[in-house]
mmCIF file of C-alpha atoms in Angstrom:
data_model
loop_
_atom_site.group_PDB
_atom_site.id
_atom_site.type_symbol
_atom_site.label_atom_id
_atom_site.label_comp_id
_atom_site.label_asym_id
_atom_site.label_seq_id
_atom_site.Cartn_x
_atom_site.Cartn_y
_atom_site.Cartn_z
ATOM 1 C CA MET A 1276 -42.001 -7.029 18.277
ATOM 2 C CA ARG A 1277 -42.216 -10.448 16.771
ATOM 3 C CA ASP A 1278 -40.410 -9.162 13.670
ATOM 4 C CA ALA A 1279 -37.622 -7.750 15.960
ATOM 5 C CA ARG A 1280 -37.331 -11.177 17.516
ATOM 6 C CA GLY A 1281 -37.145 -12.813 14.233
ATOM 7 C CA ALA A 1282 -34.228 -10.494 13.190
ATOM 8 C CA TRP A 1283 -32.288 -11.493 16.228
ATOM 9 C CA ALA A 1284 -32.836 -15.177 15.421
ATOM 10 C CA ASP A 1285 -31.542 -14.790 11.974
ATOM 11 C CA ILE A 1286 -28.416 -12.999 13.179
ATOM 12 C CA ALA A 1287 -27.780 -15.577 15.692
ATOM 13 C CA ALA A 1288 -28.316 -18.438 13.486
ATOM 14 C CA LEU A 1289 -26.226 -16.794 10.656
ATOM 15 C CA GLY A 1290 -23.469 -16.123 13.330
ATOM 16 C CA VAL A 1291 -23.133 -19.721 14.195
ATOM 17 C CA SER A 1292 -22.862 -20.672 10.339
ATOM 18 C CA GLN A 1293 -20.090 -18.016 10.085
ATOM 19 C CA ILE A 1294 -18.145 -19.388 12.881
ATOM 20 C CA VAL A 1295 -18.230 -22.889 11.402
ATOM 21 C CA GLY A 1296 -17.662 -21.748 7.973
ATOM 22 C CA TYR A 1297 -14.648 -19.469 8.743
ATOM 23 C CA GLY A 1298 -13.324 -22.046 11.234
ATOM 24 C CA THR A 1299 -13.374 -25.058 8.935
ATOM 25 C CA LEU A 1300 -12.559 -23.310 5.562
ATOM 26 C CA TYR A 1301 -10.154 -20.832 6.623
ATOM 27 C CA TYR A 1302 -8.678 -20.610 10.140
ATOM 28 C CA SER A 1303 -7.928 -24.521 10.274
ATOM 29 C CA PHE A 1304 -5.740 -24.200 7.229
ATOM 30 C CA GLY A 1305 -2.480 -22.724 8.846
ATOM 31 C CA ILE A 1306 -2.518 -25.545 11.506
ATOM 32 C CA LEU A 1307 -2.860 -28.527 9.195
ATOM 33 C CA ALA A 1308 -0.779 -27.138 6.228
ATOM 34 C CA PRO A 1309 2.417 -28.685 7.277
ATOM 35 C CA ALA A 1310 0.790 -32.030 7.671
ATOM 36 C CA MET A 1311 -0.634 -31.397 4.267
ATOM 37 C CA ALA A 1312 2.856 -30.607 2.810
ATOM 38 C CA ARG A 1313 4.459 -33.744 4.179
ATOM 39 C CA ASP A 1314 1.447 -35.954 2.868
ATOM 40 C CA VAL A 1315 1.724 -34.618 -0.684
ATOM 41 C CA GLY A 1316 5.416 -34.390 -0.591
ATOM 42 C CA TRP A 1317 5.964 -30.665 -0.861
ATOM 43 C CA PRO A 1318 7.750 -27.971 1.079
ATOM 44 C CA THR A 1319 5.197 -26.143 3.414
ATOM 45 C CA GLU A 1320 5.727 -22.969 1.317
ATOM 46 C CA TRP A 1321 4.292 -24.688 -1.803
ATOM 47 C CA VAL A 1322 1.176 -25.642 0.066
ATOM 48 C CA PHE A 1323 0.579 -21.669 1.051
ATOM 49 C CA GLY A 1324 1.383 -20.840 -2.469
ATOM 50 C CA THR A 1325 -1.427 -23.297 -3.412
ATOM 51 C CA LEU A 1326 -3.727 -21.640 -1.060
ATOM 52 C CA SER A 1327 -2.887 -18.187 -2.759
ATOM 53 C CA VAL A 1328 -3.801 -19.647 -6.335
ATOM 54 C CA ALA A 1329 -7.182 -20.965 -4.547
ATOM 55 C CA LEU A 1330 -7.805 -17.557 -3.112
ATOM 56 C CA LEU A 1331 -7.259 -16.045 -6.565
ATOM 57 C CA ALA A 1332 -9.686 -18.446 -7.950
ATOM 58 C CA GLY A 1333 -12.315 -17.470 -5.367
ATOM 59 C CA GLY A 1334 -11.763 -13.746 -6.062
ATOM 60 C CA LEU A 1335 -12.392 -14.165 -9.784
ATOM 61 C CA VAL A 1336 -15.521 -16.167 -8.932
ATOM 62 C CA ALA A 1337 -16.693 -13.813 -6.520
ATOM 63 C CA PRO A 1338 -18.594 -11.276 -8.979
ATOM 64 C CA TRP A 1339 -20.813 -14.185 -10.452
ATOM 65 C CA THR A 1340 -21.450 -15.317 -6.916
ATOM 66 C CA GLY A 1341 -22.785 -11.703 -5.984
ATOM 67 C CA ARG A 1342 -25.096 -11.707 -9.105
ATOM 68 C CA TRP A 1343 -26.529 -15.279 -8.036
ATOM 69 C CA LEU A 1344 -27.238 -13.968 -4.642
ATOM 70 C CA ASP A 1345 -29.477 -11.092 -6.038
ATOM 71 C CA ARG A 1346 -31.007 -13.511 -8.668
ATOM 72 C CA PHE A 1347 -31.601 -16.747 -6.668
ATOM 73 C CA GLY A 1348 -31.607 -15.262 -3.096
ATOM 74 C CA ALA A 1349 -28.613 -15.463 -0.693
ATOM 75 C CA GLY A 1350 -30.106 -18.008 1.694
ATOM 76 C CA ARG A 1351 -30.321 -20.454 -1.401
ATOM 77 C CA VAL A 1352 -26.900 -19.776 -2.476
ATOM 78 C CA MET A 1353 -25.591 -20.184 0.965
ATOM 79 C CA ALA A 1354 -27.370 -23.515 1.348
ATOM 80 C CA THR A 1355 -25.923 -24.740 -1.840
ATOM 81 C CA GLY A 1356 -22.543 -23.534 -0.718
ATOM 82 C CA SER A 1357 -22.677 -25.615 2.476
ATOM 83 C CA VAL A 1358 -23.169 -28.801 0.346
ATOM 84 C CA ALA A 1359 -20.132 -27.760 -2.004
ATOM 85 C CA ALA A 1360 -18.090 -26.758 1.069
ATOM 86 C CA ALA A 1361 -18.543 -30.203 2.492
ATOM 87 C CA GLY A 1362 -17.921 -31.827 -0.767
ATOM 88 C CA ALA A 1363 -14.743 -29.883 -1.511
ATOM 89 C CA LEU A 1364 -13.329 -30.747 2.111
ATOM 90 C CA VAL A 1365 -14.104 -34.512 1.475
ATOM 91 C CA ALA A 1366 -12.353 -34.159 -1.777
ATOM 92 C CA ALA A 1367 -9.304 -32.807 -0.334
ATOM 93 C CA ALA A 1368 -9.425 -35.390 2.356
ATOM 94 C CA LEU A 1369 -9.600 -38.146 -0.129
ATOM 95 C CA ALA A 1370 -7.122 -36.753 -2.678
ATOM 96 C CA PRO A 1371 -4.666 -39.502 -3.703
ATOM 97 C CA ALA A 1372 -2.107 -37.056 -5.025
ATOM 98 C CA ALA A 1373 -1.012 -33.532 -5.211
ATOM 99 C CA PRO A 1374 -3.052 -32.524 -8.417
ATOM 100 C CA ALA A 1375 -6.194 -33.682 -6.818
ATOM 101 C CA PHE A 1376 -5.397 -31.848 -3.715
ATOM 102 C CA VAL A 1377 -4.772 -28.496 -5.584
ATOM 103 C CA LEU A 1378 -8.311 -28.982 -7.264
ATOM 104 C CA ALA A 1379 -9.774 -29.639 -4.065
ATOM 105 C CA LEU A 1380 -8.130 -26.488 -2.298
ATOM 106 C CA VAL A 1381 -9.488 -24.652 -5.175
ATOM 107 C CA ALA A 1382 -12.951 -25.880 -4.735
ATOM 108 C CA ILE A 1383 -12.795 -25.043 -0.976
ATOM 109 C CA GLU A 1384 -11.926 -21.318 -1.667
ATOM 110 C CA VAL A 1385 -14.602 -21.115 -4.583
ATOM 111 C CA ALA A 1386 -17.388 -22.565 -2.088
ATOM 112 C CA SER A 1387 -16.076 -20.079 0.524
ATOM 113 C CA THR A 1388 -17.578 -17.395 -1.329
ATOM 114 C CA PHE A 1389 -20.979 -18.846 -1.040
ATOM 115 C CA VAL A 1390 -20.958 -19.232 2.589
ATOM 116 C CA GLN A 1391 -18.915 -16.483 4.314
ATOM 117 C CA TYR A 1392 -19.383 -12.643 4.811
ATOM 118 C CA GLY A 1393 -19.606 -12.039 1.081
ATOM 119 C CA ALA A 1394 -22.967 -14.141 0.980
ATOM 120 C CA ALA A 1395 -24.050 -13.574 4.688
ATOM 121 C CA PHE A 1396 -24.092 -9.597 4.496
ATOM 122 C CA PRO A 1397 -26.501 -9.568 1.220
ATOM 123 C CA LEU A 1398 -28.565 -12.264 3.154
ATOM 124 C CA LEU A 1399 -29.083 -9.886 6.008
ATOM 125 C CA VAL A 1400 -29.935 -6.949 3.477
ATOM 126 C CA GLN A 1401 -32.566 -9.041 1.694
ATOM 127 C CA LEU A 1402 -34.266 -10.254 5.129
ATOM 128 C CA HIS A 1403 -33.861 -6.797 6.985
ATOM 129 C CA PRO A 1404 -32.708 -4.067 4.659
ATOM 130 C CA GLY A 1405 -33.876 -1.279 7.008
ATOM 131 C CA THR A 1406 -31.606 -2.762 10.085
ATOM 132 C CA ALA A 1407 -28.808 -4.208 7.818
ATOM 133 C CA GLN A 1408 -25.974 -1.864 8.864
ATOM 134 C CA ARG A 1409 -26.410 -2.698 12.592
ATOM 135 C CA SER A 1410 -27.245 -6.389 11.720
ATOM 136 C CA ILE A 1411 -23.886 -6.718 9.951
ATOM 137 C CA LEU A 1412 -22.168 -5.367 13.177
ATOM 138 C CA TYR A 1413 -23.891 -8.028 15.451
ATOM 139 C CA LEU A 1414 -23.118 -10.749 12.842
ATOM 140 C CA THR A 1415 -19.381 -9.921 12.927
ATOM 141 C CA LEU A 1416 -19.275 -9.736 16.521
ATOM 142 C CA ILE A 1417 -20.462 -13.484 16.807
ATOM 143 C CA ALA A 1418 -18.411 -14.664 13.840
ATOM 144 C CA GLY A 1419 -15.273 -12.959 15.507
ATOM 145 C CA PHE A 1420 -15.105 -16.007 17.765
ATOM 146 C CA ALA A 1421 -14.313 -18.189 14.841
ATOM 147 C CA SER A 1422 -10.640 -18.109 15.228
ATOM 148 C CA THR A 1423 -10.786 -18.238 18.995
ATOM 149 C CA LEU A 1424 -12.629 -21.391 18.725
ATOM 150 C CA PHE A 1425 -11.357 -23.329 15.613
ATOM 151 C CA TRP A 1426 -7.666 -22.625 16.302
ATOM 152 C CA PRO A 1427 -7.731 -24.765 19.563
ATOM 153 C CA LEU A 1428 -10.240 -27.205 18.195
ATOM 154 C CA THR A 1429 -8.231 -27.943 15.163
ATOM 155 C CA THR A 1430 -5.274 -28.344 17.213
ATOM 156 C CA TRP A 1431 -7.061 -30.738 19.494
ATOM 157 C CA LEU A 1432 -8.541 -32.709 16.607
ATOM 158 C CA HIS A 1433 -5.032 -32.882 14.831
ATOM 159 C CA GLY A 1434 -3.396 -34.102 18.031
ATOM 160 C CA THR A 1435 -5.449 -37.300 17.571
ATOM 161 C CA MET A 1436 -6.501 -37.489 13.883
ATOM 162 C CA SER A 1437 -4.538 -37.082 10.387
ATOM 163 C CA TRP A 1438 -5.417 -33.818 8.796
ATOM 164 C CA ARG A 1439 -7.666 -35.822 6.349
ATOM 165 C CA GLU A 1440 -9.825 -37.035 9.147
ATOM 166 C CA VAL A 1441 -9.968 -33.557 10.441
ATOM 167 C CA TYR A 1442 -11.399 -32.457 7.282
ATOM 168 C CA LEU A 1443 -13.898 -35.177 7.038
ATOM 169 C CA VAL A 1444 -15.240 -33.996 10.562
ATOM 170 C CA PHE A 1445 -15.263 -30.410 9.246
ATOM 171 C CA ALA A 1446 -17.267 -31.555 6.081
ATOM 172 C CA ALA A 1447 -19.621 -33.159 8.504
ATOM 173 C CA MET A 1448 -19.987 -29.899 10.461
ATOM 174 C CA ASN A 1449 -20.820 -28.051 7.440
ATOM 175 C CA VAL A 1450 -23.574 -30.538 6.559
ATOM 176 C CA ALA A 1451 -25.023 -30.919 10.218
ATOM 177 C CA VAL A 1452 -24.611 -27.299 11.297
ATOM 178 C CA CYS A 1453 -24.527 -24.940 8.491
ATOM 179 C CA LEU A 1454 -26.793 -26.738 5.981
ATOM 180 C CA PRO A 1455 -29.995 -26.653 8.127
ATOM 181 C CA ILE A 1456 -29.436 -23.034 9.257
ATOM 182 C CA HIS A 1457 -29.076 -21.826 5.690
ATOM 183 C CA LEU A 1458 -32.256 -23.902 4.367
ATOM 184 C CA TRP A 1459 -34.045 -22.220 7.230
ATOM 185 C CA LEU A 1460 -32.932 -18.956 6.255
ATOM 186 C CA ALA A 1461 -33.739 -19.215 2.598
ATOM 187 C CA ARG A 1462 -37.426 -20.092 3.568
ATOM 188 C CA ARG A 1463 -37.541 -16.751 5.488
ATOM 189 C CA PRO A 1464 -39.567 -14.218 3.641
ATOM 190 C CA LYS A 1465 -37.734 -11.135 2.378
ATOM 191 C CA ALA A 1466 -38.352 -7.732 3.669
ATOM 192 C CA SER A 1467 -40.559 -6.512 1.042
ATOM 193 C CA ALA A 1468 -42.916 -9.608 1.610
ATOM 194 C CA LEU A 1469 -43.192 -8.946 5.735
ATOM 195 C CA PRO A 1470 -46.518 -7.711 6.916
ATOM 196 C CA ALA A 1471 -45.156 -5.003 8.705
ATOM 197 C CA VAL A 1472 -41.824 -2.877 9.439
ATOM 198 C CA GLU A 1473 -39.892 -4.216 12.228
ATOM 199 C CA ALA A 1474 -40.902 -2.677 15.377
ATOM 200 C CA GLU A 1475 -37.375 -2.418 17.004
ATOM 201 C CA PRO A 1476 -35.033 -1.351 14.327
ATOM 202 C CA ILE A 1477 -31.356 -2.070 15.051
ATOM 203 C CA ALA A 1478 -29.873 0.687 12.967
ATOM 204 C CA PRO A 1479 -31.087 3.722 11.043
ATOM 205 C CA VAL A 1480 -32.699 2.878 7.554
ATOM 206 C CA THR A 1481 -30.352 3.021 4.883
ATOM 207 C CA PRO A 1482 -31.438 5.363 2.041
ATOM 208 C CA ALA A 1483 -33.023 3.402 -1.041
ATOM 209 C CA ARG A 1484 -30.283 4.743 -3.242
ATOM 210 C CA GLY A 1485 -27.485 5.384 -1.035
ATOM 211 C CA LEU A 1486 -25.627 8.284 -0.268
ATOM 212 C CA VAL A 1487 -23.995 8.509 -3.925
ATOM 213 C CA PRO A 1488 -25.896 9.942 -6.917
ATOM 214 C CA PRO A 1489 -26.021 7.755 -9.816
ATOM 215 C CA SER A 1490 -23.797 10.089 -11.849
ATOM 216 C CA LEU A 1491 -20.918 9.486 -9.083
ATOM 217 C CA ARG A 1492 -21.419 5.770 -8.350
ATOM 218 C CA SER A 1493 -18.729 4.514 -10.797
ATOM 219 C CA ARG A 1494 -15.986 7.054 -9.348
ATOM 220 C CA ALA A 1495 -17.103 6.471 -5.669
ATOM 221 C CA PHE A 1496 -16.851 2.748 -6.285
ATOM 222 C CA LEU A 1497 -13.373 3.068 -7.811
ATOM 223 C CA LEU A 1498 -12.194 5.050 -4.901
ATOM 224 C CA MET A 1499 -13.782 2.478 -2.443
ATOM 225 C CA GLY A 1500 -12.168 -0.416 -4.334
ATOM 226 C CA ILE A 1501 -8.686 1.125 -4.131
ATOM 227 C CA ALA A 1502 -9.269 1.648 -0.397
ATOM 228 C CA PHE A 1503 -10.210 -1.805 0.183
ATOM 229 C CA ALA A 1504 -7.410 -3.195 -2.071
ATOM 230 C CA PHE A 1505 -4.859 -1.360 -0.099
ATOM 231 C CA GLN A 1506 -6.436 -2.641 3.398
ATOM 232 C CA SER A 1507 -6.731 -6.098 2.137
ATOM 233 C CA LEU A 1508 -2.872 -5.739 1.080
ATOM 234 C CA VAL A 1509 -2.104 -4.808 4.725
ATOM 235 C CA VAL A 1510 -4.263 -7.384 6.379
ATOM 236 C CA SER A 1511 -3.455 -10.369 4.162
ATOM 237 C CA SER A 1512 0.403 -9.725 4.442
ATOM 238 C CA VAL A 1513 0.635 -9.512 8.277
ATOM 239 C CA LEU A 1514 -1.875 -12.033 9.212
ATOM 240 C CA VAL A 1515 -0.183 -14.905 7.437
ATOM 241 C CA HIS A 1516 3.063 -13.824 8.470
ATOM 242 C CA MET A 1517 2.365 -12.496 12.054
ATOM 243 C CA LEU A 1518 4.304 -15.230 14.143
ATOM 244 C CA PRO A 1519 7.360 -15.132 11.744
ATOM 245 C CA ILE A 1520 7.369 -11.386 12.045
ATOM 246 C CA LEU A 1521 7.422 -11.320 15.596
ATOM 247 C CA SER A 1522 10.063 -14.006 15.822
ATOM 248 C CA ALA A 1523 12.291 -12.154 13.369
ATOM 249 C CA LEU A 1524 11.988 -8.956 15.492
ATOM 250 C CA GLY A 1525 13.451 -10.673 18.421
ATOM 251 C CA LEU A 1526 10.389 -11.546 20.502
ATOM 252 C CA GLY A 1527 10.937 -15.455 20.387
ATOM 253 C CA LEU A 1528 8.311 -17.226 22.329
ATOM 254 C CA ALA A 1529 6.880 -13.962 23.695
ATOM 255 C CA GLY A 1530 5.464 -13.520 20.215
ATOM 256 C CA VAL A 1531 3.384 -16.471 20.368
ATOM 257 C CA MET A 1532 1.800 -15.050 23.426
ATOM 258 C CA VAL A 1533 1.473 -11.728 21.842
ATOM 259 C CA SER A 1534 -0.424 -13.093 18.893
ATOM 260 C CA THR A 1535 -3.089 -14.324 21.216
ATOM 261 C CA VAL A 1536 -4.083 -10.631 21.825
ATOM 262 C CA PHE A 1537 -5.140 -10.376 18.194
ATOM 263 C CA GLY A 1538 -8.403 -12.499 18.473
ATOM 264 C CA PRO A 1539 -9.819 -10.989 21.549
ATOM 265 C CA ALA A 1540 -9.105 -7.417 20.187
ATOM 266 C CA GLN A 1541 -11.240 -7.943 17.066
ATOM 267 C CA VAL A 1542 -14.307 -8.963 19.224
ATOM 268 C CA ALA A 1543 -13.621 -6.092 21.695
ATOM 269 C CA GLY A 1544 -13.476 -3.572 19.072
ATOM 270 C CA ARG A 1545 -16.714 -4.687 17.567
ATOM 271 C CA PHE A 1546 -18.419 -4.683 20.922
ATOM 272 C CA THR A 1547 -17.244 -1.311 21.712
ATOM 273 C CA LEU A 1548 -18.712 0.018 18.426
ATOM 274 C CA MET A 1549 -21.921 -1.746 19.235
ATOM 275 C CA VAL A 1550 -22.234 0.092 22.541
ATOM 276 C CA PHE A 1551 -20.525 3.340 21.796
ATOM 277 C CA GLY A 1552 -20.471 3.796 18.030
ATOM 278 C CA ARG A 1553 -24.098 3.979 17.308
ATOM 279 C CA ASP A 1554 -23.786 7.471 15.701
ATOM 280 C CA LEU A 1555 -20.639 6.644 13.731
ATOM 281 C CA SER A 1556 -21.173 6.563 9.986
ATOM 282 C CA PRO A 1557 -19.871 3.769 7.998
ATOM 283 C CA LEU A 1558 -17.346 6.259 6.216
ATOM 284 C CA ALA A 1559 -16.017 7.374 9.299
ATOM 285 C CA LEU A 1560 -15.777 3.839 10.472
ATOM 286 C CA ALA A 1561 -13.729 3.012 7.377
ATOM 287 C CA ALA A 1562 -11.287 5.820 7.785
ATOM 288 C CA ILE A 1563 -10.648 4.686 11.403
ATOM 289 C CA SER A 1564 -10.115 1.079 10.525
ATOM 290 C CA ALA A 1565 -7.807 1.979 7.695
ATOM 291 C CA ALA A 1566 -5.718 4.332 9.923
ATOM 292 C CA LEU A 1567 -5.421 1.783 12.818
ATOM 293 C CA LEU A 1568 -3.609 -0.788 10.586
ATOM 294 C CA PRO A 1569 -0.615 1.284 9.475
ATOM 295 C CA ALA A 1570 -0.282 2.996 12.952
ATOM 296 C CA SER A 1571 -0.024 -0.654 14.477
ATOM 297 C CA LEU A 1572 2.739 -1.491 12.054
ATOM 298 C CA VAL A 1573 4.758 1.532 12.559
ATOM 299 C CA LEU A 1574 4.319 1.127 16.502
ATOM 300 C CA LEU A 1575 5.738 -2.418 15.981
ATOM 301 C CA ALA A 1576 8.703 -1.595 13.962
ATOM 302 C CA ALA A 1577 9.512 1.155 16.299
ATOM 303 C CA THR A 1578 9.381 -0.547 19.492
ATOM 304 C CA ALA A 1579 10.844 -3.964 18.799
ATOM 305 C CA PRO A 1580 11.643 -6.085 20.449
ATOM 306 C CA SER A 1581 9.515 -4.580 23.209
ATOM 307 C CA ALA A 1582 6.977 -7.321 24.118
ATOM 308 C CA PHE A 1583 4.754 -4.513 25.486
ATOM 309 C CA GLY A 1584 4.856 -2.707 22.110
ATOM 310 C CA ALA A 1585 4.089 -5.846 20.254
ATOM 311 C CA ALA A 1586 1.139 -6.503 22.539
ATOM 312 C CA VAL A 1587 -0.204 -2.949 21.679
ATOM 313 C CA PHE A 1588 0.393 -3.695 18.053
ATOM 314 C CA ALA A 1589 -1.493 -6.824 18.251
ATOM 315 C CA ALA A 1590 -4.467 -5.188 20.034
ATOM 316 C CA LEU A 1591 -4.569 -2.224 17.379
ATOM 317 C CA PHE A 1592 -4.190 -4.518 14.483
ATOM 318 C CA GLY A 1593 -6.869 -6.785 15.762
ATOM 319 C CA LEU A 1594 -9.175 -3.532 16.334
ATOM 320 C CA GLY A 1595 -8.380 -2.479 12.771
ATOM 321 C CA ASN A 1596 -9.003 -5.902 11.339
ATOM 322 C CA GLY A 1597 -12.383 -6.284 13.213
ATOM 323 C CA LEU A 1598 -13.655 -2.878 12.025
ATOM 324 C CA TYR A 1599 -12.278 -3.713 8.493
ATOM 325 C CA SER A 1600 -14.682 -6.948 8.465
ATOM 326 C CA ILE A 1601 -17.732 -4.570 9.286
ATOM 327 C CA VAL A 1602 -16.877 -1.921 6.883
ATOM 328 C CA GLY A 1603 -16.614 -4.437 4.059
ATOM 329 C CA GLY A 1604 -20.499 -4.824 4.481
ATOM 330 C CA THR A 1605 -21.635 -1.547 5.711
ATOM 331 C CA LEU A 1606 -19.963 0.829 3.619
ATOM 332 C CA PRO A 1607 -21.061 -0.346 0.250
ATOM 333 C CA LEU A 1608 -24.518 -0.375 1.697
ATOM 334 C CA ALA A 1609 -24.637 3.137 3.005
ATOM 335 C CA LEU A 1610 -22.878 4.450 -0.305
ATOM 336 C CA PHE A 1611 -25.022 2.735 -3.034
ATOM 337 C CA GLY A 1612 -28.084 1.297 -1.106
ATOM 338 C CA PRO A 1613 -29.613 -2.173 -1.026
ATOM 339 C CA GLU A 1614 -30.517 -2.538 -4.592
ATOM 340 C CA GLY A 1615 -28.267 -5.091 -6.424
ATOM 341 C CA TYR A 1616 -26.168 -5.316 -3.085
ATOM 342 C CA GLY A 1617 -25.454 -8.850 -3.782
ATOM 343 C CA ALA A 1618 -23.602 -8.236 -6.888
ATOM 344 C CA LEU A 1619 -21.951 -5.046 -5.228
ATOM 345 C CA GLN A 1620 -20.743 -7.246 -2.426
ATOM 346 C CA GLY A 1621 -19.305 -9.860 -4.961
ATOM 347 C CA ARG A 1622 -17.218 -7.176 -6.595
ATOM 348 C CA VAL A 1623 -16.013 -6.155 -3.013
ATOM 349 C CA THR A 1624 -15.142 -9.698 -2.189
ATOM 350 C CA SER A 1625 -13.354 -10.128 -5.512
ATOM 351 C CA ILE A 1626 -11.263 -7.164 -4.682
ATOM 352 C CA ARG A 1627 -10.396 -8.390 -1.286
ATOM 353 C CA LEU A 1628 -9.436 -11.998 -2.428
ATOM 354 C CA ILE A 1629 -7.509 -11.123 -5.442
ATOM 355 C CA VAL A 1630 -5.341 -8.643 -3.660
ATOM 356 C CA GLY A 1631 -5.273 -11.010 -0.542
ATOM 357 C CA SER A 1632 -4.001 -13.669 -2.513
ATOM 358 C CA VAL A 1633 -0.684 -11.954 -3.817
ATOM 359 C CA ALA A 1634 -0.048 -9.902 -0.598
ATOM 360 C CA PRO A 1635 1.522 -12.680 1.452
ATOM 361 C CA PHE A 1636 4.071 -13.371 -1.356
ATOM 362 C CA ALA A 1637 4.799 -9.813 -1.967
ATOM 363 C CA PHE A 1638 5.378 -9.064 1.729
ATOM 364 C CA ALA A 1639 7.791 -12.135 1.754
ATOM 365 C CA LEU A 1640 9.851 -10.725 -1.188
ATOM 366 C CA ALA A 1641 9.893 -7.267 0.583
ATOM 367 C CA THR A 1642 11.314 -8.725 3.843
ATOM 368 C CA ASP A 1643 13.931 -10.528 1.952
ATOM 369 C CA TRP A 1644 15.174 -7.439 0.243
ATOM 370 C CA ILE A 1645 14.952 -4.838 2.956
ATOM 371 C CA GLY A 1646 14.222 -6.793 6.077
ATOM 372 C CA VAL A 1647 11.230 -7.310 8.334
ATOM 373 C CA GLY A 1648 11.195 -3.647 9.692
ATOM 374 C CA GLY A 1649 11.641 -2.260 6.209
ATOM 375 C CA GLY A 1650 8.739 -4.338 4.920
ATOM 376 C CA LEU A 1651 6.578 -3.294 7.900
ATOM 377 C CA LEU A 1652 7.111 0.325 6.974
ATOM 378 C CA ILE A 1653 6.541 -0.059 3.232
ATOM 379 C CA THR A 1654 3.318 -2.042 4.078
ATOM 380 C CA ALA A 1655 2.218 0.956 6.506
ATOM 381 C CA LEU A 1656 2.846 3.309 3.827
ATOM 382 C CA LEU A 1657 0.744 1.464 1.458
ATOM 383 C CA GLY A 1658 -2.031 1.368 4.101
ATOM 384 C CA CYS A 1659 -1.964 4.949 4.437
ATOM 385 C CA ALA A 1660 -3.381 5.139 0.824
ATOM 386 C CA ALA A 1661 -6.522 3.594 2.051
ATOM 387 C CA VAL A 1662 -7.144 6.324 4.456
ATOM 388 C CA LEU A 1663 -6.479 8.845 1.615
ATOM 389 C CA ALA A 1664 -9.002 6.805 -0.769
ATOM 390 C CA PHE A 1665 -11.618 6.795 2.056
ATOM 391 C CA THR A 1666 -11.247 10.513 2.535
ATOM 392 C CA ALA A 1667 -11.825 11.118 -1.073
ATOM 393 C CA VAL A 1668 -14.860 9.201 -0.996
ATOM 394 C CA GLY A 1669 -15.944 11.336 1.908
ATOM 395 C CA LEU A 1670 -15.254 14.589 -0.077
ATOM 396 C CA LEU A 1671 -17.282 13.125 -3.108
ATOM 397 C CA VAL A 1672 -20.300 12.530 -0.950
ATOM 398 C CA LYS A 1673 -19.996 15.762 0.807
ATOM 399 C CA ASN A 1674 -19.668 17.796 -2.469
ATOM 400 C CA ALA A 1675 -22.519 15.832 -4.073
ATOM 401 C CA ALA A 1676 -24.918 16.633 -1.044
ATOM 402 C CA CYS A 1677 -23.925 20.350 -1.182
ATOM 403 C CA ALA A 1678 -24.765 20.325 -4.981
ATOM 404 C CA ALA A 1679 -27.984 18.837 -4.325
ATOM 405 C CA SER A 1680 -28.785 21.206 -1.424
ATOM 406 C CA ASN A 1681 -28.118 24.038 -3.702
ATOM 407 C CA ALA A 1682 -30.226 22.702 -6.397
ATOM 408 C CA SER A 1683 -33.018 22.328 -4.077
ATOM 409 C CA ALA A 1684 -32.438 25.869 -2.784
ATOM 410 C CA ASN A 1685 -32.405 27.317 -6.021
ATOM 411 C CA VAL A 1686 -35.736 25.483 -7.157
ATOM 412 C CA SER A 1687 -37.418 26.929 -4.015
ATOM 413 C CA TYR A 1688 -36.206 30.416 -4.779
ATOM 414 C CA ASP A 1689 -37.477 30.375 -8.339
ATOM 415 C CA ALA A 1690 -40.736 29.059 -7.179
#
């Protein structure tokens, strides 16, 4: 019982740090970007272009971050990341000119790989491998409030402060809130050092070597990586351009109200999964999340400029994106097991960030050429490729299980 309470404490503390980490390092940027552009003398589009470069840098660093998580422990890396994130925010706030600002923004995105989901999921696996899949779900449920809290908080702060002062406040939050949490979690013993197995497991125990046999790991990871790449393309394209998309489709001010459905839908989807989806496998969840994204885009394109259709789109897209966050942590764990999970998660994060860095620009080009409706349908078609890739992973796992079962039966018969 005591170990179970310790697991809940770890999840709750880590959830708070994720809210602050995502809120200060990610969700605040879109609100502050216009002021940043005016300050450095750039068009706003250039500032978002700089963010794409910074995200690309984070994606390139992520595989190294993953290996450090395994080598030094995720808690220590996250504690270091809190200090790095605070330093990068201070550097951006004090940047005297555009070149220094660009370098600081790159540093922010690199530090993000140390403190966000790509590091938090491995920390849960290291502390509680037997319950990690369910723990990841609960963590994302808590962290799903990051946008709900930090969009209005950032707007309120920016109403009385410059963006530079807001970043200084956010730097202080990373030191005052996240650093103590990560230091405390870094001192928690790993599961292998605990005196007993947790008395109240939060999820079924993951097989030590995962569902994929060693001979098929490379092929399974390739298919999974392709699926995540297409999902990241859809999510990154739409999230950055959501309000412009709704406006271009004729929704006007109603588009702003519709966009507010997205955040609660993420949390609602995760809560529904927590209550009713206990027996749903990560692979089935991956296919569902992948299917929801293109389905929502087709619905939006078909019903525009209906406000009701747009609201349903936002709800479905929020649900799919909320599940997508969970799948990124649970599916690699289920397929490949907890050993070397930090490095594996680093590779997954790299795929997501690299594709996510170029997707908004590619979507903007597509809409310039064929219009918003055409861009949505092309994006939906690409999103369907993720469903096919996850289906291929499922067939691979099923065939491997059948082969293993037949081999076992033959051995028994021969004996």
